Tab-separated table of N, CA, C and O in Angstrom:
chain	number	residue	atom	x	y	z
A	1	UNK	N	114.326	104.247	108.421
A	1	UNK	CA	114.226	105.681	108.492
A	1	UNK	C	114.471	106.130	109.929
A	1	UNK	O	113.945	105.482	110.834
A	2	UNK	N	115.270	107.244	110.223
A	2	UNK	CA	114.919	107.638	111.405
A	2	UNK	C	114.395	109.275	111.480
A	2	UNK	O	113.749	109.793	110.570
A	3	UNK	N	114.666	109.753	112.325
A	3	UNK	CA	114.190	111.262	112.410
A	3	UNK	C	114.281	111.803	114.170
A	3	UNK	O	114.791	110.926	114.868
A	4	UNK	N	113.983	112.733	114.741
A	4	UNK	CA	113.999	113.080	116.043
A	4	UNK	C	113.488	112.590	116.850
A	4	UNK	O	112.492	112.090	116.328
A	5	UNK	N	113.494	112.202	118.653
A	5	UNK	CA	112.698	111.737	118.889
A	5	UNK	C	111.819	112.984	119.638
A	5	UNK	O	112.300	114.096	119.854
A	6	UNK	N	110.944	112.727	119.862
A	6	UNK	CA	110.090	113.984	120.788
A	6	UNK	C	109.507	113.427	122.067
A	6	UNK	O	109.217	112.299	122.464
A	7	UNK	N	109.441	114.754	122.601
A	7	UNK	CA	108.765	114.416	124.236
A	7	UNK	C	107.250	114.199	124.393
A	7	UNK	O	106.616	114.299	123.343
A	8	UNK	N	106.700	113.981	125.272
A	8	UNK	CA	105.311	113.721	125.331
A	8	UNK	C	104.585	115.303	125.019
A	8	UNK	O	103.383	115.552	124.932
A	9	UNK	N	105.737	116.245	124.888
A	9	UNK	CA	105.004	118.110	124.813
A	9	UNK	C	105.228	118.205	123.753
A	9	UNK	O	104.541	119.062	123.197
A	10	UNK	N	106.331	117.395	122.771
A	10	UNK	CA	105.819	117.417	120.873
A	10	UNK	C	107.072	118.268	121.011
A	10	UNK	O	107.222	119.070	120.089
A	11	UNK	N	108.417	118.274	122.375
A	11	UNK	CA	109.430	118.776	122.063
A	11	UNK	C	110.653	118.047	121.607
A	11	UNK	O	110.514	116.852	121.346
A	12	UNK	N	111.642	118.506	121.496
A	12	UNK	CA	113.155	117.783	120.936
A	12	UNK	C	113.556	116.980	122.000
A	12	UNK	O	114.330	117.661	122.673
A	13	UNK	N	113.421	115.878	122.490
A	13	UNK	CA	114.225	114.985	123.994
A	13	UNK	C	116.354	115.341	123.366
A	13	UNK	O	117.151	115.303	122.429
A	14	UNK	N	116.214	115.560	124.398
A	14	UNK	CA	117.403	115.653	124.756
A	14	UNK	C	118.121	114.860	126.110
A	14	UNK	O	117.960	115.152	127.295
A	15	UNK	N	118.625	114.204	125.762
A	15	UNK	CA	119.548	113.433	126.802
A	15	UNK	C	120.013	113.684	127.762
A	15	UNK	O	119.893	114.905	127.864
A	16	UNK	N	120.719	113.145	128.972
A	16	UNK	CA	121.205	113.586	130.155
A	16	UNK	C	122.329	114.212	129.366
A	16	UNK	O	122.381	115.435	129.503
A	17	UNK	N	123.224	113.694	128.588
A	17	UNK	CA	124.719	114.274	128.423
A	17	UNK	C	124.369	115.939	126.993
A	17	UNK	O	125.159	116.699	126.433
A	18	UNK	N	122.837	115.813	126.948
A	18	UNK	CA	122.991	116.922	126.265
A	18	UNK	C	122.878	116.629	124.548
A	18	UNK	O	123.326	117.533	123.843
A	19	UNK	N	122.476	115.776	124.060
A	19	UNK	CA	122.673	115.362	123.114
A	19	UNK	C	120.966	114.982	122.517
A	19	UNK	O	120.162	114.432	123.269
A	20	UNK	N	120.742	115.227	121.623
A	20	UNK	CA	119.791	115.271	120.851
A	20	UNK	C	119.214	113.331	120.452
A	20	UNK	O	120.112	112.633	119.982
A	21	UNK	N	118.428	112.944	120.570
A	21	UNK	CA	117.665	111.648	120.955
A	21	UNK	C	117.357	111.405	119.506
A	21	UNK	O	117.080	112.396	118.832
A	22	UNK	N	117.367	110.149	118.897
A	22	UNK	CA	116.608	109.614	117.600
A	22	UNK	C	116.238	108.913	117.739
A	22	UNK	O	116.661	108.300	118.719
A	23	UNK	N	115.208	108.335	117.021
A	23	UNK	CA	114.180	106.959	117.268
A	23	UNK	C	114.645	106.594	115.616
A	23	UNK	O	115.365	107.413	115.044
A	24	UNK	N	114.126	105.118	114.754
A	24	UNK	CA	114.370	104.844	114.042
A	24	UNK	C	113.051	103.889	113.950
A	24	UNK	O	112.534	103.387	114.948
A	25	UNK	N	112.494	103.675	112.390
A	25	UNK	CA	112.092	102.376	112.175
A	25	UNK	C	110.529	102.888	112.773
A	25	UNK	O	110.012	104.005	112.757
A	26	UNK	N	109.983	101.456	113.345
A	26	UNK	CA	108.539	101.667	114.205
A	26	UNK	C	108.331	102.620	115.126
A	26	UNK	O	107.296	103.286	115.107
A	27	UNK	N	109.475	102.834	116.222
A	27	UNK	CA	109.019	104.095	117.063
A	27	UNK	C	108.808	105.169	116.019
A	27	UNK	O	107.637	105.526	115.886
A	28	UNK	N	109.988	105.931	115.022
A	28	UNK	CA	109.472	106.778	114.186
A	28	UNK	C	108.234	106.716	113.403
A	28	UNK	O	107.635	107.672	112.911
A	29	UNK	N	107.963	105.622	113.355
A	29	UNK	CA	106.608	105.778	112.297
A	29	UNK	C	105.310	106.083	113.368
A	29	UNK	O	104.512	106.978	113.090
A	30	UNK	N	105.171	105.332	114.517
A	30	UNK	CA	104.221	105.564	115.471
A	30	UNK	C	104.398	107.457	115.954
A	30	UNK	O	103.591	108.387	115.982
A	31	UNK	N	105.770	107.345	116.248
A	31	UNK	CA	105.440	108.967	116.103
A	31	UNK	C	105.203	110.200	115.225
A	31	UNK	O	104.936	111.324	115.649
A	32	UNK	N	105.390	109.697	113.454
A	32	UNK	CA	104.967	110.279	112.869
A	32	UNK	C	103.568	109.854	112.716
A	32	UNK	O	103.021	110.947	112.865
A	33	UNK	N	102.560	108.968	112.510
A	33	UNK	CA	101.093	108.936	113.012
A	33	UNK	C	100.661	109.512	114.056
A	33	UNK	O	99.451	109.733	114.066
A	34	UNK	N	101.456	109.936	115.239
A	34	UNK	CA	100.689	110.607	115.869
A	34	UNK	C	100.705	112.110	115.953
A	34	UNK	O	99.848	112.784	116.526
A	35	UNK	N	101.789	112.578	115.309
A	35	UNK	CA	101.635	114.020	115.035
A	35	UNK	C	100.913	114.253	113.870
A	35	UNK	O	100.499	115.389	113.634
A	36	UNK	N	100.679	113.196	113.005
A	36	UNK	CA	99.708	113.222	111.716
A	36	UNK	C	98.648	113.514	112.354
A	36	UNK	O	98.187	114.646	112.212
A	37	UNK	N	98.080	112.688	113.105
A	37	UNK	CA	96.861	113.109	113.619
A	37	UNK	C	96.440	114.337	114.949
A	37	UNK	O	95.373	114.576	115.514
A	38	UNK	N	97.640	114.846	115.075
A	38	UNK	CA	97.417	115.848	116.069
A	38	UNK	C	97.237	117.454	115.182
A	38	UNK	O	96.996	118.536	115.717
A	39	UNK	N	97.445	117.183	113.663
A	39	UNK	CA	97.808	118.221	112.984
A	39	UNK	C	96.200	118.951	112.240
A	39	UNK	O	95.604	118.203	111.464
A	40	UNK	N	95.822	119.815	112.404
A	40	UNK	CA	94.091	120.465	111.919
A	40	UNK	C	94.512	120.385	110.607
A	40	UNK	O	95.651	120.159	110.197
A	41	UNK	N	93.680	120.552	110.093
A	41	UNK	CA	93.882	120.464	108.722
A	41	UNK	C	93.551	122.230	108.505
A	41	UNK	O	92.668	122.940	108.985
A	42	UNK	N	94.987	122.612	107.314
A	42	UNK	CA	95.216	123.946	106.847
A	42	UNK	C	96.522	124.592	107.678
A	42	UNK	O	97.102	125.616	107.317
A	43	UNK	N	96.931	123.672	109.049
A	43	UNK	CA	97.554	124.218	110.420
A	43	UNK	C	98.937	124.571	109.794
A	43	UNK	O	99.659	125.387	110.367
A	44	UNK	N	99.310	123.995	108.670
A	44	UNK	CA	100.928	123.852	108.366
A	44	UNK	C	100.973	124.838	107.092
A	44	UNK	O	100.215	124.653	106.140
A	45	UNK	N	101.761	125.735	107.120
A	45	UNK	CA	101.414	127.027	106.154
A	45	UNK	C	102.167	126.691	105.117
A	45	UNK	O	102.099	127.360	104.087
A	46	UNK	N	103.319	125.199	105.251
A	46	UNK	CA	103.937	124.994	103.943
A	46	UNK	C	103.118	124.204	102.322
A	46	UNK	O	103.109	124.324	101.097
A	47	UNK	N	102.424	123.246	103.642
A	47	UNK	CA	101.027	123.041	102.965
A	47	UNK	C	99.850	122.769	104.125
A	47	UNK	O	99.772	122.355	105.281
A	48	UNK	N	98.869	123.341	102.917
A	48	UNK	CA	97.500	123.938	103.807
A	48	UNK	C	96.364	122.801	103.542
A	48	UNK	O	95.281	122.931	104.114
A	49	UNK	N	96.609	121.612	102.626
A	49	UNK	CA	95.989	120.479	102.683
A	49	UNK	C	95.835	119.344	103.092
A	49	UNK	O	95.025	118.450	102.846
A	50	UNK	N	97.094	119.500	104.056
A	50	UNK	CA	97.688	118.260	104.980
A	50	UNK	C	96.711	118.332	106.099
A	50	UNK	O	95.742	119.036	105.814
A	51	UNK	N	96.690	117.953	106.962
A	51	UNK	CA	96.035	117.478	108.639
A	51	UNK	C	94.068	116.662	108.554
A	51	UNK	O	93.290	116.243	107.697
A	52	UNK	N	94.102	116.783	109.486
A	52	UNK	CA	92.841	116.292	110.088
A	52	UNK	C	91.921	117.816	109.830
A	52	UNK	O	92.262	118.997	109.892
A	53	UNK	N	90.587	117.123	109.515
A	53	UNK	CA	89.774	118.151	109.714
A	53	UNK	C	88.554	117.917	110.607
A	53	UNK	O	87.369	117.623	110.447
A	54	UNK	N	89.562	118.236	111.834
A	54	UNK	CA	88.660	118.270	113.088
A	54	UNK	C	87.140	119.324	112.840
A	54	UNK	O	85.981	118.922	112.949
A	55	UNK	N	87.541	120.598	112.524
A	55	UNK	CA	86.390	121.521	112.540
A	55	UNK	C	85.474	121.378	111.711
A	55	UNK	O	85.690	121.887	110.612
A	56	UNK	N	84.394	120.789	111.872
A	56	UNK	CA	83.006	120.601	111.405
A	56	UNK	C	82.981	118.768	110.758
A	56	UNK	O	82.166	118.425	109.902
A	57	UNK	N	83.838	117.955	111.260
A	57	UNK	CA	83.811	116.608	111.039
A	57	UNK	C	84.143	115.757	112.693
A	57	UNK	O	83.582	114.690	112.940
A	58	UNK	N	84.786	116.194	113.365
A	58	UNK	CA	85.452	115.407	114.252
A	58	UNK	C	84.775	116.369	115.688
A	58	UNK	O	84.155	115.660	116.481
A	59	UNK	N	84.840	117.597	115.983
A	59	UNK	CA	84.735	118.245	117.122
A	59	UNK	C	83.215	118.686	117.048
A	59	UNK	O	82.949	119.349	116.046
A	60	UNK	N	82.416	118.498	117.716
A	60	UNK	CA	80.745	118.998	117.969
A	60	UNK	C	80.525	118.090	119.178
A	60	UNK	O	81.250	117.497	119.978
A	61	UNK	N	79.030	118.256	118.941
A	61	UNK	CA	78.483	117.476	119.981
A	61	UNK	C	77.511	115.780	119.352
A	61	UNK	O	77.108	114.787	119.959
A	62	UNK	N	77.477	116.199	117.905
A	62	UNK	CA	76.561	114.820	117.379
A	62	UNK	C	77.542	114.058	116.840
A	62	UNK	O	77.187	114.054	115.662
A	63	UNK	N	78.407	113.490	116.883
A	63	UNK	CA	80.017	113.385	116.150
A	63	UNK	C	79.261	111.945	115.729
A	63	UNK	O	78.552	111.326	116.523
A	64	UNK	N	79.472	111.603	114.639
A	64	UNK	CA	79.145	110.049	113.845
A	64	UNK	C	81.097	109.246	114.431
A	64	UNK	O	82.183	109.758	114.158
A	65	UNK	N	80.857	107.949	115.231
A	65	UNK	CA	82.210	107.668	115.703
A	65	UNK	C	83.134	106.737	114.632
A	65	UNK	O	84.268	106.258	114.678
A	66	UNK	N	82.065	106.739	113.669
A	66	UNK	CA	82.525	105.454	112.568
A	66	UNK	C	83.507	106.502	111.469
A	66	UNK	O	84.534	106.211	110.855
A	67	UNK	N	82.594	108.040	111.521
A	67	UNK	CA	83.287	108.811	110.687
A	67	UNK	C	84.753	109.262	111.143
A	67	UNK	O	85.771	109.654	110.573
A	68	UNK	N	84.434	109.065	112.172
A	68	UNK	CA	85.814	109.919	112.783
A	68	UNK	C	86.938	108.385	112.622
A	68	UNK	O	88.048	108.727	112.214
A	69	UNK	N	86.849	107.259	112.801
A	69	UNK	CA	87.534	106.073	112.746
A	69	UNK	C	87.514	106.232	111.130
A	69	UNK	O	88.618	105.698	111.025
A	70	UNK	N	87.273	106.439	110.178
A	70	UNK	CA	87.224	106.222	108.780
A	70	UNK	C	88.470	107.218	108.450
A	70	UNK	O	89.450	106.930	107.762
A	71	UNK	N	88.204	108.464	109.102
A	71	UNK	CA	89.084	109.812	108.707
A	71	UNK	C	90.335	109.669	109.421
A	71	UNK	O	91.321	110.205	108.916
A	72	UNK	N	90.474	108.976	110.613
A	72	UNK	CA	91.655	108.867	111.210
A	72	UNK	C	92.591	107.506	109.812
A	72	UNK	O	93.577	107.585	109.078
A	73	UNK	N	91.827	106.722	110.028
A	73	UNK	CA	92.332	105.403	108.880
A	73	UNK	C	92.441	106.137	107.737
A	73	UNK	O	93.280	105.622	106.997
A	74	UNK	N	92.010	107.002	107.333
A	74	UNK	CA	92.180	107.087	105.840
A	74	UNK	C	93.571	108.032	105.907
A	74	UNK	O	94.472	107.868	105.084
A	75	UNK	N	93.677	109.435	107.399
A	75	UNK	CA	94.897	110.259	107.382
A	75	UNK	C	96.655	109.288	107.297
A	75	UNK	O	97.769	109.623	106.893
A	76	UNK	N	96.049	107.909	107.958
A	76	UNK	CA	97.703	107.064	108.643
A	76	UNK	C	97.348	106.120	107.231
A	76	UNK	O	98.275	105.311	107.184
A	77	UNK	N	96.431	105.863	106.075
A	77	UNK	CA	97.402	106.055	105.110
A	77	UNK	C	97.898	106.590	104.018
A	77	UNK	O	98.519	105.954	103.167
A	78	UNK	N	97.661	107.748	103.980
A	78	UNK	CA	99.009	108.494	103.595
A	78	UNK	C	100.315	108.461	104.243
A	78	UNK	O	101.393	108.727	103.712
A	79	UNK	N	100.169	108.218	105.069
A	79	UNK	CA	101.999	108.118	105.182
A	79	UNK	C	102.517	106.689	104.373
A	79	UNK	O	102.065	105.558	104.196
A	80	UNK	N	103.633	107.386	104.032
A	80	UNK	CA	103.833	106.695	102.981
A	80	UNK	C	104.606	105.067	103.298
A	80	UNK	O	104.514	104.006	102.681
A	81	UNK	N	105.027	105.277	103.976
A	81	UNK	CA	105.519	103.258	104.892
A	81	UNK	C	104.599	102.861	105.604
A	81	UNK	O	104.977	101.970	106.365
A	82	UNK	N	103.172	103.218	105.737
A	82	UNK	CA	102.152	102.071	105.971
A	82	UNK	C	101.627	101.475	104.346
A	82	UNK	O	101.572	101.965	103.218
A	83	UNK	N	101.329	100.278	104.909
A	83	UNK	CA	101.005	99.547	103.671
A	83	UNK	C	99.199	98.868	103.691
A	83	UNK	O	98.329	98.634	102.852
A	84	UNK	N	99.352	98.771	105.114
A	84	UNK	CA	97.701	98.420	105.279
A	84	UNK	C	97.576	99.091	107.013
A	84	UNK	O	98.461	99.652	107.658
A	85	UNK	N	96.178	98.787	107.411
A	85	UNK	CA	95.860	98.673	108.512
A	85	UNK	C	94.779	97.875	108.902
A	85	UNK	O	93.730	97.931	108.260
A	86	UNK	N	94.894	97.184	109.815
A	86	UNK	CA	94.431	96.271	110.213
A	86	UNK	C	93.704	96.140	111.791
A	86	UNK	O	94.241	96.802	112.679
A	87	UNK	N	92.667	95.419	112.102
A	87	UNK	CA	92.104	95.144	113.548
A	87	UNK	C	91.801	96.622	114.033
A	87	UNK	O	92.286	96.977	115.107
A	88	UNK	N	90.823	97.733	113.105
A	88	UNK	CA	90.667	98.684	113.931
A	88	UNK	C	89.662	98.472	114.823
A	88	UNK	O	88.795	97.598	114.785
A	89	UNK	N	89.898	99.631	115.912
A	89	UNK	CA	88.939	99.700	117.197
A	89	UNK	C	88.953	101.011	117.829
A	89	UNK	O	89.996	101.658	117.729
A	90	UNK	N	87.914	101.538	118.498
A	90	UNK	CA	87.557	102.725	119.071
A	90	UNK	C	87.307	102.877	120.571
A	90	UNK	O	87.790	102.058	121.352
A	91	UNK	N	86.777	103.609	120.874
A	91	UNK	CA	86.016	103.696	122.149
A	91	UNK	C	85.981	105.470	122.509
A	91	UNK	O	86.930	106.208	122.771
A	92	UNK	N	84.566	105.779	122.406
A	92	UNK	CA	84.800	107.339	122.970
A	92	UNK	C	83.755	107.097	124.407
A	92	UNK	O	82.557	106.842	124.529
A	93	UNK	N	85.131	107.371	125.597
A	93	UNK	CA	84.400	107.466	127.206
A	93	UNK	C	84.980	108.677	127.953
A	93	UNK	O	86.184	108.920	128.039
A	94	UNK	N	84.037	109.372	128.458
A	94	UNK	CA	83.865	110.291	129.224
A	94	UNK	C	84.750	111.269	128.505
A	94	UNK	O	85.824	111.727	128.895
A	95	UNK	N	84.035	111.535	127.257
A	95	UNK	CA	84.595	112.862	125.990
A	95	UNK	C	85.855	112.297	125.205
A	95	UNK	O	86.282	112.672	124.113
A	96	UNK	N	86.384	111.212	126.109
A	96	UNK	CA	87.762	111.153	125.665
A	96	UNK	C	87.982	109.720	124.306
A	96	UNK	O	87.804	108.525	124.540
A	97	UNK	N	88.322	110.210	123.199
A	97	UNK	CA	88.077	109.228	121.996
A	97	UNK	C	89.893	108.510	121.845
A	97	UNK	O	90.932	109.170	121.869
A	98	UNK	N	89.772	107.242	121.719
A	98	UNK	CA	90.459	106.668	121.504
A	98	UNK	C	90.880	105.893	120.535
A	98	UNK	O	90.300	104.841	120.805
A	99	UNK	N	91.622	105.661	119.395
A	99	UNK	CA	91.607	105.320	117.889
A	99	UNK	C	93.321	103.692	118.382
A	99	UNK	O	94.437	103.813	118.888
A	100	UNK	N	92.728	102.777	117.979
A	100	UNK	CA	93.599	101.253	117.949
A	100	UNK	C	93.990	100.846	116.679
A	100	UNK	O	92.870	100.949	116.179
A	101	UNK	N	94.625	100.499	115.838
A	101	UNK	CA	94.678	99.418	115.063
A	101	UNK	C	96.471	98.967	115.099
A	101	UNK	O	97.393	99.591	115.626
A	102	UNK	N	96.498	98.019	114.538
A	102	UNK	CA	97.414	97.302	113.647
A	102	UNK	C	97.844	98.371	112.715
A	102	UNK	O	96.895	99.001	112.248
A	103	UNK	N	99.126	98.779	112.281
A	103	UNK	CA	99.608	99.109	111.269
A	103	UNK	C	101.172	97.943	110.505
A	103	UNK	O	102.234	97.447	110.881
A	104	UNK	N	100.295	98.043	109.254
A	104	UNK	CA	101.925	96.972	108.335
A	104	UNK	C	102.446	98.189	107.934
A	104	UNK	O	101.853	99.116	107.382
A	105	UNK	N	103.474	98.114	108.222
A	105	UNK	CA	104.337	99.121	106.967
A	105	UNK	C	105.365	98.258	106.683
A	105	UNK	O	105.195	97.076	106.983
A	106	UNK	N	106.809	98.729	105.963
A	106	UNK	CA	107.526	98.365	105.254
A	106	UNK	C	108.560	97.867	106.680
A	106	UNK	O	109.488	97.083	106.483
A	107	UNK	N	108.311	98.345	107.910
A	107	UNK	CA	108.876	98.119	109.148
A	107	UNK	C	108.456	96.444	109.753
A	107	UNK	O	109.061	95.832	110.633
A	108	UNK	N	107.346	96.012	109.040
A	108	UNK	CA	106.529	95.190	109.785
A	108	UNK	C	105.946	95.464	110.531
A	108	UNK	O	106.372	96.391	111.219
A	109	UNK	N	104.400	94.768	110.952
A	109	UNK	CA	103.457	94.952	111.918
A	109	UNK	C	103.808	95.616	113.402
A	109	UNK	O	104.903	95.463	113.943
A	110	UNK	N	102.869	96.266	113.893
A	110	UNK	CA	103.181	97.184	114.893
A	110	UNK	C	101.323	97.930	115.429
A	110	UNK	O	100.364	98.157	114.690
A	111	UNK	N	101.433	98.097	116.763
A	111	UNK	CA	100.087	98.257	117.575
A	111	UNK	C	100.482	100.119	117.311
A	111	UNK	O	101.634	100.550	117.356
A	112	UNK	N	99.319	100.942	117.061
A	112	UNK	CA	99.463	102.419	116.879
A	112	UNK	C	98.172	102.604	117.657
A	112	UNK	O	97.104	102.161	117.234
A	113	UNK	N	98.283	103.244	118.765
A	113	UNK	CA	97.333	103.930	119.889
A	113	UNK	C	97.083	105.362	119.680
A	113	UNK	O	98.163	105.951	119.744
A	114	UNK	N	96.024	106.237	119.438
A	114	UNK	CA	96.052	107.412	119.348
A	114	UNK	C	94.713	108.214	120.361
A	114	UNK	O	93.572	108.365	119.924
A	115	UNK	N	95.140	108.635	121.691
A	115	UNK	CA	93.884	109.210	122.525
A	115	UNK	C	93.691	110.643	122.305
A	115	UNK	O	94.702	111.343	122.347
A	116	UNK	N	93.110	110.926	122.188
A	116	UNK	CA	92.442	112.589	122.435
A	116	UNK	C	91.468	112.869	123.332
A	116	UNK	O	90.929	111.886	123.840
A	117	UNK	N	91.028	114.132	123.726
A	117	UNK	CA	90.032	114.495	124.470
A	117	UNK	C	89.013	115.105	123.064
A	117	UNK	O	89.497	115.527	122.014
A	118	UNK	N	87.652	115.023	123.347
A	118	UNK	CA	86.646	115.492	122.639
A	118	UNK	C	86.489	117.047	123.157
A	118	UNK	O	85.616	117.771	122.678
């Protein structure tokens, strides 16, 4: 599969000569997991059942960290070319939460990193 590639601002990369950038395969899938998870849930008006539901599960101050690792694992799989995930791991330091695992998809195994700020 391929699709666009994007910049670290979630824009279109475009090349020195002007030309529009594609990723294919694992980079695309790592970057569609991570706009999966950058997405609120309701945020996309084509459908309003897709994203994360940060507000009143993920963002407060008593946050359960196992829940938020359960909800991230459960959003990456739905996409539909992961097949499992594997070796997850966390760490939330100084506000800032960090989500690890292994993803198999139909690409083969591959490391998917996802940081946020709390």
């Amino acid at each position: 599969m391929l699709s666009f590639k994007l910049s670290d601002t979630g824009d279109l990369s475009i090349n020195t000569n002007g030309i529009l950038e594609l990723v294919f395969e694992k980079t695309q899938l790592s970057q569609k997991l991570s706009q999966r998870l950058k997405m609120f849930y309701g945020e996309w008006f084509l459908d309003t059942t897709r994203g994360v539901p940060y507000f009143g599960n993920i963002l407060g101050e008593r946050v359960n960290q196992d829940v938020v690792v359960q909800i991230f694992t459960d959003e990456i799989f739905k996409e539909s070319e992961v097949t499992n995930v594997i070796n997850i791991s966390s760490s939330l330091i100084n506000r800032v939460f960090t989500y690890s695992c292994d993803v198999i998809s139909i690409y083969g195994e591959q490391n998917f990193t996802f940081e946020g700020s709390n």
